[in-house]
mmCIF file of C-alpha atoms and ligand atoms in Angstrom:
data_model
loop_
_atom_site.group_PDB
_atom_site.id
_atom_site.type_symbol
_atom_site.label_atom_id
_atom_site.label_comp_id
_atom_site.label_asym_id
_atom_site.label_seq_id
_atom_site.Cartn_x
_atom_site.Cartn_y
_atom_site.Cartn_z
ATOM 1 C CA MET A 1 143.162 69.820 76.281
ATOM 2 C CA ARG A 2 144.383 72.111 73.941
ATOM 3 C CA VAL A 3 144.883 75.578 75.817
ATOM 4 C CA TYR A 4 145.867 79.410 74.196
ATOM 5 C CA ASN A 5 149.491 79.555 74.399
ATOM 6 C CA PHE A 6 150.392 82.617 73.852
ATOM 7 C CA ALA A 7 154.020 81.982 73.514
ATOM 8 C CA ALA A 8 157.073 83.992 72.310
ATOM 9 C CA GLY A 9 158.547 81.716 69.932
ATOM 10 C CA PRO A 10 158.930 78.907 69.966
ATOM 11 C CA SER A 11 154.984 79.302 69.957
ATOM 12 C CA THR A 12 151.775 78.076 68.496
ATOM 13 C CA LEU A 13 150.425 76.572 65.290
ATOM 14 C CA PRO A 14 147.171 75.936 64.055
ATOM 15 C CA LEU A 15 145.115 73.772 64.977
ATOM 16 C CA ASN A 16 143.546 71.962 61.639
ATOM 17 C CA VAL A 17 148.028 71.926 60.559
ATOM 18 C CA LEU A 18 148.747 69.905 63.810
ATOM 19 C CA LYS A 19 145.946 67.543 63.065
ATOM 20 C CA LYS A 20 147.268 66.988 59.512
ATOM 21 C CA ALA A 21 150.513 66.176 60.653
ATOM 22 C CA GLN A 22 148.788 64.285 62.908
ATOM 23 C CA GLU A 23 147.095 62.352 60.455
ATOM 24 C CA GLU A 24 150.179 61.470 57.638
ATOM 25 C CA PHE A 25 152.456 61.175 60.234
ATOM 26 C CA LEU A 26 153.269 57.685 59.696
ATOM 27 C CA ASP A 27 152.819 57.556 56.290
ATOM 28 C CA PHE A 28 153.667 61.320 54.202
ATOM 29 C CA SER A 29 151.518 60.655 50.847
ATOM 30 C CA GLY A 30 152.117 57.133 50.600
ATOM 31 C CA THR A 31 155.504 56.468 51.123
ATOM 32 C CA GLY A 32 154.996 54.054 54.156
ATOM 33 C CA MET A 33 157.840 56.096 55.196
ATOM 34 C CA SER A 34 157.412 59.152 58.078
ATOM 35 C CA VAL A 35 158.520 62.516 56.686
ATOM 36 C CA THR A 36 160.726 62.896 59.712
ATOM 37 C CA GLU A 37 162.766 59.103 57.839
ATOM 38 C CA ILE A 38 162.746 59.885 54.461
ATOM 39 C CA SER A 39 165.108 61.021 52.367
ATOM 40 C CA HIS A 40 166.152 64.443 51.518
ATOM 41 C CA ARG A 41 167.234 63.395 47.566
ATOM 42 C CA ASP A 42 163.643 61.788 47.523
ATOM 43 C CA LYS A 43 160.882 63.514 45.621
ATOM 44 C CA ALA A 44 158.586 62.772 47.515
ATOM 45 C CA TYR A 45 160.838 65.141 49.708
ATOM 46 C CA ASP A 46 162.263 67.594 47.398
ATOM 47 C CA ALA A 47 158.393 67.988 46.571
ATOM 48 C CA ILE A 48 157.658 69.411 49.711
ATOM 49 C CA VAL A 49 160.030 71.704 49.448
ATOM 50 C CA LYS A 50 159.844 73.525 46.145
ATOM 51 C CA ASP A 51 155.282 73.803 47.352
ATOM 52 C CA ALA A 52 156.452 75.728 50.786
ATOM 53 C CA GLU A 53 158.882 78.182 48.661
ATOM 54 C CA LYS A 54 156.208 78.227 46.033
ATOM 55 C CA LEU A 55 153.421 79.344 48.877
ATOM 56 C CA VAL A 56 156.591 81.646 49.838
ATOM 57 C CA ARG A 57 156.553 83.528 46.950
ATOM 58 C CA GLU A 58 152.318 83.653 46.210
ATOM 59 C CA LEU A 59 151.294 85.082 49.367
ATOM 60 C CA LEU A 60 153.627 87.294 49.486
ATOM 61 C CA ASN A 61 154.485 88.236 46.186
ATOM 62 C CA VAL A 62 158.425 87.478 45.946
ATOM 63 C CA PRO A 63 159.656 89.190 42.532
ATOM 64 C CA ASP A 64 161.410 87.170 40.578
ATOM 65 C CA ASP A 65 164.801 88.114 40.719
ATOM 66 C CA TYR A 66 164.796 87.270 44.827
ATOM 67 C CA CYS A 67 165.490 84.008 46.197
ATOM 68 C CA VAL A 68 163.988 82.518 48.857
ATOM 69 C CA ILE A 69 165.736 80.393 50.801
ATOM 70 C CA PHE A 70 165.315 77.922 53.754
ATOM 71 C CA VAL A 71 168.231 77.179 56.290
ATOM 72 C CA GLN A 72 169.397 76.426 59.310
ATOM 73 C CA GLY A 73 170.563 77.451 62.989
ATOM 74 C CA GLY A 74 168.233 79.724 63.786
ATOM 75 C CA ALA A 75 167.893 83.717 62.897
ATOM 76 C CA SER A 76 170.424 84.642 65.376
ATOM 77 C CA THR A 77 173.397 83.003 62.849
ATOM 78 C CA GLN A 78 171.825 85.525 60.229
ATOM 79 C CA PHE A 79 172.486 88.215 62.003
ATOM 80 C CA ALA A 80 175.940 86.939 60.611
ATOM 81 C CA ALA A 81 174.759 86.169 58.057
ATOM 82 C CA VAL A 82 174.380 89.300 56.222
ATOM 83 C CA PRO A 83 177.467 91.406 56.813
ATOM 84 C CA LEU A 84 179.510 87.971 55.362
ATOM 85 C CA ASN A 85 177.011 88.100 51.923
ATOM 86 C CA LEU A 86 176.066 91.763 51.959
ATOM 87 C CA MET A 87 179.548 93.879 53.752
ATOM 88 C CA HIS A 88 182.038 94.869 51.294
ATOM 89 C CA SER A 89 182.320 98.094 51.631
ATOM 90 C CA GLY A 90 183.606 97.281 55.195
ATOM 91 C CA LYS A 91 180.394 99.511 56.080
ATOM 92 C CA ALA A 92 176.872 98.806 57.240
ATOM 93 C CA ASP A 93 174.252 101.322 59.253
ATOM 94 C CA TYR A 94 172.204 99.308 62.014
ATOM 95 C CA ILE A 95 169.108 100.800 63.862
ATOM 96 C CA VAL A 96 168.965 99.261 66.905
ATOM 97 C CA THR A 97 164.897 99.297 68.760
ATOM 98 C CA GLY A 98 165.054 95.969 70.646
ATOM 99 C CA ASN A 99 167.440 93.600 72.118
ATOM 100 C CA PHE A 100 167.628 90.971 68.698
ATOM 101 C CA ALA A 101 168.714 94.221 67.179
ATOM 102 C CA LYS A 102 171.150 94.455 69.443
ATOM 103 C CA LYS A 103 172.019 91.176 68.821
ATOM 104 C CA ALA A 104 172.391 92.308 65.258
ATOM 105 C CA TRP A 105 173.766 94.868 65.792
ATOM 106 C CA GLN A 106 176.804 93.803 67.776
ATOM 107 C CA GLU A 107 177.085 91.020 65.220
ATOM 108 C CA GLY A 108 177.981 93.250 62.499
ATOM 109 C CA GLN A 109 181.206 94.720 63.899
ATOM 110 C CA ILE A 110 182.999 91.363 64.663
ATOM 111 C CA TYR A 111 182.969 91.925 60.754
ATOM 112 C CA GLY A 112 183.439 95.712 60.346
ATOM 113 C CA ASP A 113 181.840 99.474 60.542
ATOM 114 C CA ALA A 114 178.358 98.853 61.923
ATOM 115 C CA VAL A 115 177.099 101.889 62.998
ATOM 116 C CA LYS A 116 174.832 102.482 64.900
ATOM 117 C CA ILE A 117 171.780 105.313 63.435
ATOM 118 C CA GLY A 118 169.263 105.137 65.409
ATOM 119 C CA ASP A 119 168.640 103.710 68.527
ATOM 120 C CA SER A 120 165.988 103.542 70.879
ATOM 121 C CA SER A 121 167.256 102.008 74.416
ATOM 122 C CA ASP A 122 166.515 106.210 76.426
ATOM 123 C CA LYS A 123 162.171 104.913 76.579
ATOM 124 C CA VAL A 124 163.458 101.565 77.434
ATOM 125 C CA TYR A 125 162.318 100.815 72.976
ATOM 126 C CA THR A 126 159.162 101.872 73.334
ATOM 127 C CA TYR A 127 159.087 104.129 70.091
ATOM 128 C CA ILE A 128 160.722 103.521 66.489
ATOM 129 C CA PRO A 129 163.306 106.645 66.111
ATOM 130 C CA ASP A 130 161.666 107.952 63.104
ATOM 131 C CA VAL A 131 163.242 107.002 59.601
ATOM 132 C CA ASP A 132 163.774 110.072 57.880
ATOM 133 C CA LYS A 133 165.621 112.281 60.367
ATOM 134 C CA LEU A 134 168.411 109.428 60.336
ATOM 135 C CA ASN A 135 171.702 109.986 59.267
ATOM 136 C CA TYR A 136 172.427 107.526 56.818
ATOM 137 C CA SER A 137 175.998 106.204 56.890
ATOM 138 C CA GLU A 138 176.727 106.861 52.055
ATOM 139 C CA ASN A 139 178.165 104.146 51.326
ATOM 140 C CA ALA A 140 176.435 101.270 53.260
ATOM 141 C CA ASP A 141 176.668 98.727 52.058
ATOM 142 C CA TYR A 142 173.174 97.948 53.820
ATOM 143 C CA VAL A 143 170.625 99.807 56.224
ATOM 144 C CA HIS A 144 169.712 96.878 59.186
ATOM 145 C CA ILE A 145 166.366 97.388 60.940
ATOM 146 C CA THR A 146 164.619 94.615 63.144
ATOM 147 C CA SER A 147 160.813 94.980 61.409
ATOM 148 C CA ASN A 148 158.987 93.631 64.859
ATOM 149 C CA ASN A 149 160.329 93.919 68.262
ATOM 150 C CA THR A 150 159.044 90.283 69.715
ATOM 151 C CA ILE A 151 160.372 91.830 73.265
ATOM 152 C CA PHE A 152 159.551 95.038 73.492
ATOM 153 C CA GLY A 153 155.903 94.980 71.780
ATOM 154 C CA SER A 154 157.460 98.194 69.083
ATOM 155 C CA ARG A 155 157.298 98.026 65.199
ATOM 156 C CA TYR A 156 158.348 99.756 62.120
ATOM 157 C CA SER A 157 154.908 101.615 60.641
ATOM 158 C CA LYS A 158 157.197 103.326 58.896
ATOM 159 C CA PHE A 159 159.736 100.909 56.320
ATOM 160 C CA PRO A 160 163.597 103.522 55.435
ATOM 161 C CA GLU A 161 164.307 104.767 52.718
ATOM 162 C CA CYS A 162 168.356 105.709 52.098
ATOM 163 C CA LYS A 163 170.303 104.554 49.094
ATOM 164 C CA ALA A 164 171.914 101.442 51.080
ATOM 165 C CA PRO A 165 169.752 98.421 50.773
ATOM 166 C CA ILE A 166 167.193 97.222 53.735
ATOM 167 C CA VAL A 167 167.938 93.776 55.052
ATOM 168 C CA ALA A 168 165.160 93.266 58.260
ATOM 169 C CA ASP A 169 165.203 90.122 60.898
ATOM 170 C CA MET A 170 161.100 90.094 60.466
ATOM 171 C CA SER A 171 161.170 86.903 62.569
ATOM 172 C CA SER A 172 158.018 87.987 64.918
ATOM 173 C CA GLU A 173 155.656 89.084 61.760
ATOM 174 C CA ILE A 174 156.516 87.364 58.797
ATOM 175 C CA PHE A 175 152.805 86.419 57.455
ATOM 176 C CA SER A 176 151.123 88.743 59.992
ATOM 177 C CA ARG A 177 151.062 92.253 57.722
ATOM 178 C CA GLU A 178 151.186 93.017 53.805
ATOM 179 C CA ILE A 179 155.340 94.447 52.247
ATOM 180 C CA ASP A 180 156.282 95.201 49.577
ATOM 181 C CA VAL A 181 159.145 92.740 49.369
ATOM 182 C CA GLY A 182 160.583 94.710 46.932
ATOM 183 C CA LYS A 183 161.861 97.576 48.877
ATOM 184 C CA PHE A 184 163.528 94.964 50.481
ATOM 185 C CA GLY A 185 167.100 93.759 50.522
ATOM 186 C CA VAL A 186 167.073 90.489 52.862
ATOM 187 C CA ILE A 187 164.640 89.498 54.646
ATOM 188 C CA TYR A 188 165.284 86.914 57.348
ATOM 189 C CA ALA A 189 162.870 85.427 60.004
ATOM 190 C CA GLY A 190 163.224 82.833 61.632
ATOM 191 C CA ALA A 191 160.480 80.756 61.628
ATOM 192 C CA GLN A 192 159.279 79.768 65.275
ATOM 193 C CA LYS A 193 156.587 82.300 65.780
ATOM 194 C CA ASN A 194 154.887 82.828 62.746
ATOM 195 C CA LEU A 195 155.702 79.970 60.563
ATOM 196 C CA ALA A 196 156.468 76.203 61.561
ATOM 197 C CA PRO A 197 157.976 74.518 65.021
ATOM 198 C CA ALA A 198 161.644 75.401 65.349
ATOM 199 C CA GLY A 199 165.313 74.462 63.622
ATOM 200 C CA VAL A 200 164.431 76.205 59.844
ATOM 201 C CA THR A 201 165.504 80.614 59.015
ATOM 202 C CA ILE A 202 163.685 81.946 56.229
ATOM 203 C CA VAL A 203 165.823 84.472 54.260
ATOM 204 C CA ILE A 204 164.222 86.111 50.852
ATOM 205 C CA ALA A 205 167.365 87.864 48.989
ATOM 206 C CA LYS A 206 167.717 90.401 45.416
ATOM 207 C CA ARG A 207 169.727 87.662 44.031
ATOM 208 C CA SER A 208 171.593 91.167 42.245
ATOM 209 C CA LEU A 209 172.455 91.649 46.436
ATOM 210 C CA ILE A 210 174.212 88.635 47.229
ATOM 211 C CA GLN A 211 176.368 87.338 43.870
ATOM 212 C CA ASN A 212 179.556 88.387 46.020
ATOM 213 C CA PRO A 213 179.743 86.451 50.006
ATOM 214 C CA LEU A 214 183.104 87.853 51.789
ATOM 215 C CA LYS A 215 185.966 85.504 51.096
ATOM 216 C CA ILE A 216 185.518 84.495 54.870
ATOM 217 C CA CYS A 217 182.561 83.672 54.977
ATOM 218 C CA PRO A 218 181.159 79.364 55.516
ATOM 219 C CA THR A 219 180.227 77.916 52.513
ATOM 220 C CA MET A 220 177.126 76.822 54.801
ATOM 221 C CA LEU A 221 175.871 80.568 55.060
ATOM 222 C CA LYS A 222 176.492 81.849 51.630
ATOM 223 C CA TRP A 223 173.155 82.082 50.550
ATOM 224 C CA LYS A 224 174.190 82.206 46.837
ATOM 225 C CA VAL A 225 175.087 78.373 47.927
ATOM 226 C CA GLN A 226 172.314 77.698 49.319
ATOM 227 C CA ASP A 227 170.076 79.586 46.366
ATOM 228 C CA GLU A 228 171.835 77.188 43.643
ATOM 229 C CA ASN A 229 170.511 74.453 45.993
ATOM 230 C CA GLY A 230 167.177 75.476 46.211
ATOM 231 C CA SER A 231 168.055 74.652 50.013
ATOM 232 C CA LEU A 232 169.340 70.765 49.590
ATOM 233 C CA TYR A 233 173.074 72.305 49.743
ATOM 234 C CA ASN A 234 173.217 69.523 52.894
ATOM 235 C CA THR A 235 170.545 68.387 54.869
ATOM 236 C CA PRO A 236 168.018 69.942 55.577
ATOM 237 C CA PRO A 237 165.401 71.037 58.709
ATOM 238 C CA ALA A 238 163.211 68.801 56.671
ATOM 239 C CA PHE A 239 160.282 68.670 59.621
ATOM 240 C CA SER A 240 160.227 71.934 60.244
ATOM 241 C CA ILE A 241 160.693 72.507 56.643
ATOM 242 C CA TYR A 242 157.311 69.335 55.987
ATOM 243 C CA MET A 243 155.730 71.875 58.846
ATOM 244 C CA ALA A 244 156.126 75.778 56.894
ATOM 245 C CA ASP A 245 154.255 73.528 53.802
ATOM 246 C CA LEU A 246 151.397 72.845 56.183
ATOM 247 C CA VAL A 247 151.084 76.040 57.490
ATOM 248 C CA LEU A 248 151.367 77.989 54.358
ATOM 249 C CA ASN A 249 149.255 75.578 52.897
ATOM 250 C CA ASP A 250 146.899 76.910 56.301
ATOM 251 C CA LEU A 251 148.039 79.831 55.047
ATOM 252 C CA LYS A 252 146.390 80.722 52.053
ATOM 253 C CA GLN A 253 143.493 79.089 52.424
ATOM 254 C CA LYS A 254 142.083 81.422 55.048
ATOM 255 C CA GLY A 255 142.644 83.851 52.385
ATOM 256 C CA GLY A 256 146.615 84.437 52.299
ATOM 257 C CA VAL A 257 148.447 87.786 54.175
ATOM 258 C CA LYS A 258 145.300 90.399 53.811
ATOM 259 C CA ALA A 259 142.827 88.261 55.487
ATOM 260 C CA MET A 260 145.394 87.229 58.030
ATOM 261 C CA GLN A 261 146.288 91.242 58.958
ATOM 262 C CA GLU A 262 142.926 91.688 59.143
ATOM 263 C CA VAL A 263 142.379 89.286 61.959
ATOM 264 C CA ASN A 264 145.549 90.392 63.701
ATOM 265 C CA GLU A 265 144.750 94.042 64.050
ATOM 266 C CA TYR A 266 140.951 93.156 64.821
ATOM 267 C CA LYS A 267 142.723 91.157 67.811
ATOM 268 C CA ALA A 268 145.704 93.884 68.028
ATOM 269 C CA LYS A 269 143.023 96.148 68.707
ATOM 270 C CA LEU A 270 140.896 94.085 70.941
ATOM 271 C CA LEU A 271 143.002 93.914 73.379
ATOM 272 C CA TYR A 272 144.665 97.071 72.858
ATOM 273 C CA ASP A 273 141.649 99.569 73.611
ATOM 274 C CA PHE A 274 140.407 97.699 76.591
ATOM 275 C CA ILE A 275 144.794 98.233 77.757
ATOM 276 C CA ASP A 276 144.394 101.507 77.437
ATOM 277 C CA ASN A 277 140.493 101.626 78.300
ATOM 278 C CA SER A 278 141.693 100.084 81.735
ATOM 279 C CA SER A 279 143.349 101.693 84.785
ATOM 280 C CA PHE A 280 144.531 98.795 86.138
ATOM 281 C CA TYR A 281 147.088 97.555 83.338
ATOM 282 C CA THR A 282 149.360 99.610 80.495
ATOM 283 C CA ASN A 283 151.611 98.536 77.889
ATOM 284 C CA SER A 284 153.689 101.965 77.887
ATOM 285 C CA VAL A 285 154.900 101.047 73.501
ATOM 286 C CA LEU A 286 153.635 104.220 71.493
ATOM 287 C CA PRO A 287 150.307 104.358 70.235
ATOM 288 C CA GLU A 288 151.391 104.310 66.295
ATOM 289 C CA TYR A 289 154.301 101.695 66.194
ATOM 290 C CA ARG A 290 152.133 99.428 69.184
ATOM 291 C CA SER A 291 152.309 96.018 67.238
ATOM 292 C CA ILE A 292 149.744 93.620 66.545
ATOM 293 C CA MET A 293 152.231 90.414 67.075
ATOM 294 C CA ASN A 294 153.545 91.540 70.408
ATOM 295 C CA VAL A 295 152.075 93.174 73.202
ATOM 296 C CA PRO A 296 152.801 93.665 76.532
ATOM 297 C CA PHE A 297 151.727 94.608 79.799
ATOM 298 C CA VAL A 298 152.058 95.199 83.308
ATOM 299 C CA THR A 299 149.849 96.097 86.604
ATOM 300 C CA GLY A 300 151.956 98.730 88.202
ATOM 301 C CA SER A 301 152.948 95.404 90.608
ATOM 302 C CA ALA A 302 155.151 92.591 90.510
ATOM 303 C CA GLU A 303 153.524 90.909 92.677
ATOM 304 C CA LEU A 304 150.580 90.828 91.390
ATOM 305 C CA ASP A 305 151.415 90.610 87.392
ATOM 306 C CA ALA A 306 153.284 86.410 88.863
ATOM 307 C CA LYS A 307 149.363 86.167 90.280
ATOM 308 C CA PHE A 308 147.446 86.868 86.845
ATOM 309 C CA ILE A 309 150.892 85.060 85.733
ATOM 310 C CA ALA A 310 150.273 81.805 87.737
ATOM 311 C CA GLU A 311 145.233 82.063 87.503
ATOM 312 C CA ALA A 312 146.442 82.855 84.504
ATOM 313 C CA LYS A 313 148.383 79.059 83.984
ATOM 314 C CA LYS A 314 144.641 77.389 85.934
ATOM 315 C CA ALA A 315 142.299 79.963 83.045
ATOM 316 C CA GLY A 316 144.150 77.500 80.089
ATOM 317 C CA LEU A 317 145.955 80.740 78.898
ATOM 318 C CA VAL A 318 149.779 80.105 78.615
ATOM 319 C CA SER A 319 153.098 81.730 78.650
ATOM 320 C CA LEU A 320 152.316 85.568 79.149
ATOM 321 C CA LYS A 321 155.069 85.923 81.439
ATOM 322 C CA GLY A 322 157.339 88.826 79.278
ATOM 323 C CA HIS A 323 160.620 88.322 78.477
ATOM 324 C CA ARG A 324 163.346 88.629 81.715
ATOM 325 C CA LEU A 325 164.289 91.939 80.215
ATOM 326 C CA VAL A 326 160.799 93.365 80.161
ATOM 327 C CA GLY A 327 159.465 91.731 83.723
ATOM 328 C CA GLY A 328 155.099 91.835 83.297
ATOM 329 C CA MET A 329 153.595 89.984 80.984
ATOM 330 C CA ARG A 330 153.076 89.519 76.698
ATOM 331 C CA ALA A 331 150.703 88.470 74.631
ATOM 332 C CA SER A 332 152.108 87.402 71.085
ATOM 333 C CA ILE A 333 149.585 87.199 69.405
ATOM 334 C CA TYR A 334 150.754 85.521 66.594
ATOM 335 C CA ASN A 335 148.451 84.399 63.885
ATOM 336 C CA ALA A 336 147.579 80.798 65.459
ATOM 337 C CA ILE A 337 146.319 82.752 67.706
ATOM 338 C CA PRO A 338 142.310 82.738 66.992
ATOM 339 C CA VAL A 339 140.434 85.764 67.925
ATOM 340 C CA GLU A 340 138.418 83.240 70.962
ATOM 341 C CA GLY A 341 141.253 83.701 72.748
ATOM 342 C CA VAL A 342 141.928 87.334 72.322
ATOM 343 C CA LYS A 343 138.802 87.551 73.518
ATOM 344 C CA ALA A 344 139.477 84.255 76.302
ATOM 345 C CA LEU A 345 142.505 86.517 77.196
ATOM 346 C CA ILE A 346 140.591 89.787 77.631
ATOM 347 C CA LYS A 347 137.574 88.592 79.994
ATOM 348 C CA PHE A 348 140.348 86.362 82.769
ATOM 349 C CA MET A 349 142.413 90.548 83.109
ATOM 350 C CA LYS A 350 138.069 91.756 83.774
ATOM 351 C CA LYS A 351 137.882 90.169 86.421
ATOM 352 C CA PHE A 352 141.609 89.248 87.784
ATOM 353 C CA GLU A 353 141.494 93.684 87.419
ATOM 354 C CA THR A 354 137.908 92.781 89.397
ATOM 355 C CA GLU A 355 139.319 90.864 92.442
ATOM 356 C CA ASN A 356 142.895 92.808 92.410
ATOM 357 C CA LYS A 357 141.633 95.963 92.443
HETATM 358 C C1 PLP B 1 163.210 85.272 67.791
HETATM 359 C C2 PLP B 1 164.245 86.574 67.249
HETATM 360 C C3 PLP B 1 165.435 86.282 67.017
HETATM 361 C C4 PLP B 1 165.796 84.455 67.573
HETATM 362 O O1 PLP B 1 165.954 83.717 66.708
HETATM 363 P P1 PLP B 1 166.750 82.163 66.711
HETATM 364 O O2 PLP B 1 165.733 81.554 66.136
HETATM 365 O O3 PLP B 1 167.138 81.840 68.043
HETATM 366 O O4 PLP B 1 168.081 82.178 66.478
HETATM 367 C C5 PLP B 1 165.949 87.355 66.070
HETATM 368 N N1 PLP B 1 165.194 88.123 65.888
HETATM 369 C C6 PLP B 1 163.563 88.408 66.633
HETATM 370 C C7 PLP B 1 163.349 89.159 65.828
HETATM 371 C C8 PLP B 1 163.282 88.055 66.532
HETATM 372 O O5 PLP B 1 161.839 87.404 67.682
#
């Protein structure tokens, strides 16, 4: 039996996508081979990569002067790739609004002067610093942000307006809400949250910014090289890209990012309204900055939290344990979690509250 899986990543994928992958697993597109067995130089495979790129461009309205590439190493490898491709003057700004933002900033320090211009750790990352009041560095090569904080459940409601290009880690929210790609220099996202199984990371970058990677940049991390080779410089994470292509096709069929955003906002509202109207559960992120993808909440008692997680699991609502840094619960309600899944969670929360108050 399928359960509702609220995992933060790897996470649930649309059921019809999984079924399609299963259906064509042994014989992909009449090749008589599984997609995991064909050469990445095969025409049938090339078509997948091209289609995935086309769909990313279409669904996010990516301007023509941006590349869309599929790379390996997860978002964490991009923490290094960002300075290695962009840090020409040796200085960049970082806004530290969560654990991954902090890791990106720490990685940046290996390659140059990574200046922390904002930090919300004073209130356990429950807000985003006012981007209009930050002290942006003169001559920064870029400003790095993490648009949605997977662990702490906050997100930018407004993006910085600054001279330097914005580099955004959108791992846990890409394709969940409409964004204006042209306002960013680079967007990157590990796929395993909202797009595909683990193994592929998507990078969308303004081509004019990526022509001169640092001399020490490994070839594999040069976005320019990946772009010039259509994401096929070496063997790509073939299966993950194939799955991403299926998910993107599914998203298009469901009305694209705009339609998905409406559903996501509806799901998040149901859950936050329920939490806010309850005296049993709390979420401490300032409402303006609440993520519509990751919703952490607690009962106030570690013992009850553990009981909640165990009983929810028995009721078919799994992976609700919060990240080890925050404890409590976290419901990741990515694109593939249906409205019914959120309703089932709320119903369970009500019942648990009545029984344990
Ligand atoms: C999960 C996550 C990462 C880490 O991704 P990996 O693919 O495991 O390297 C980085 N940033 C954000 C925002 C994430 O949610």
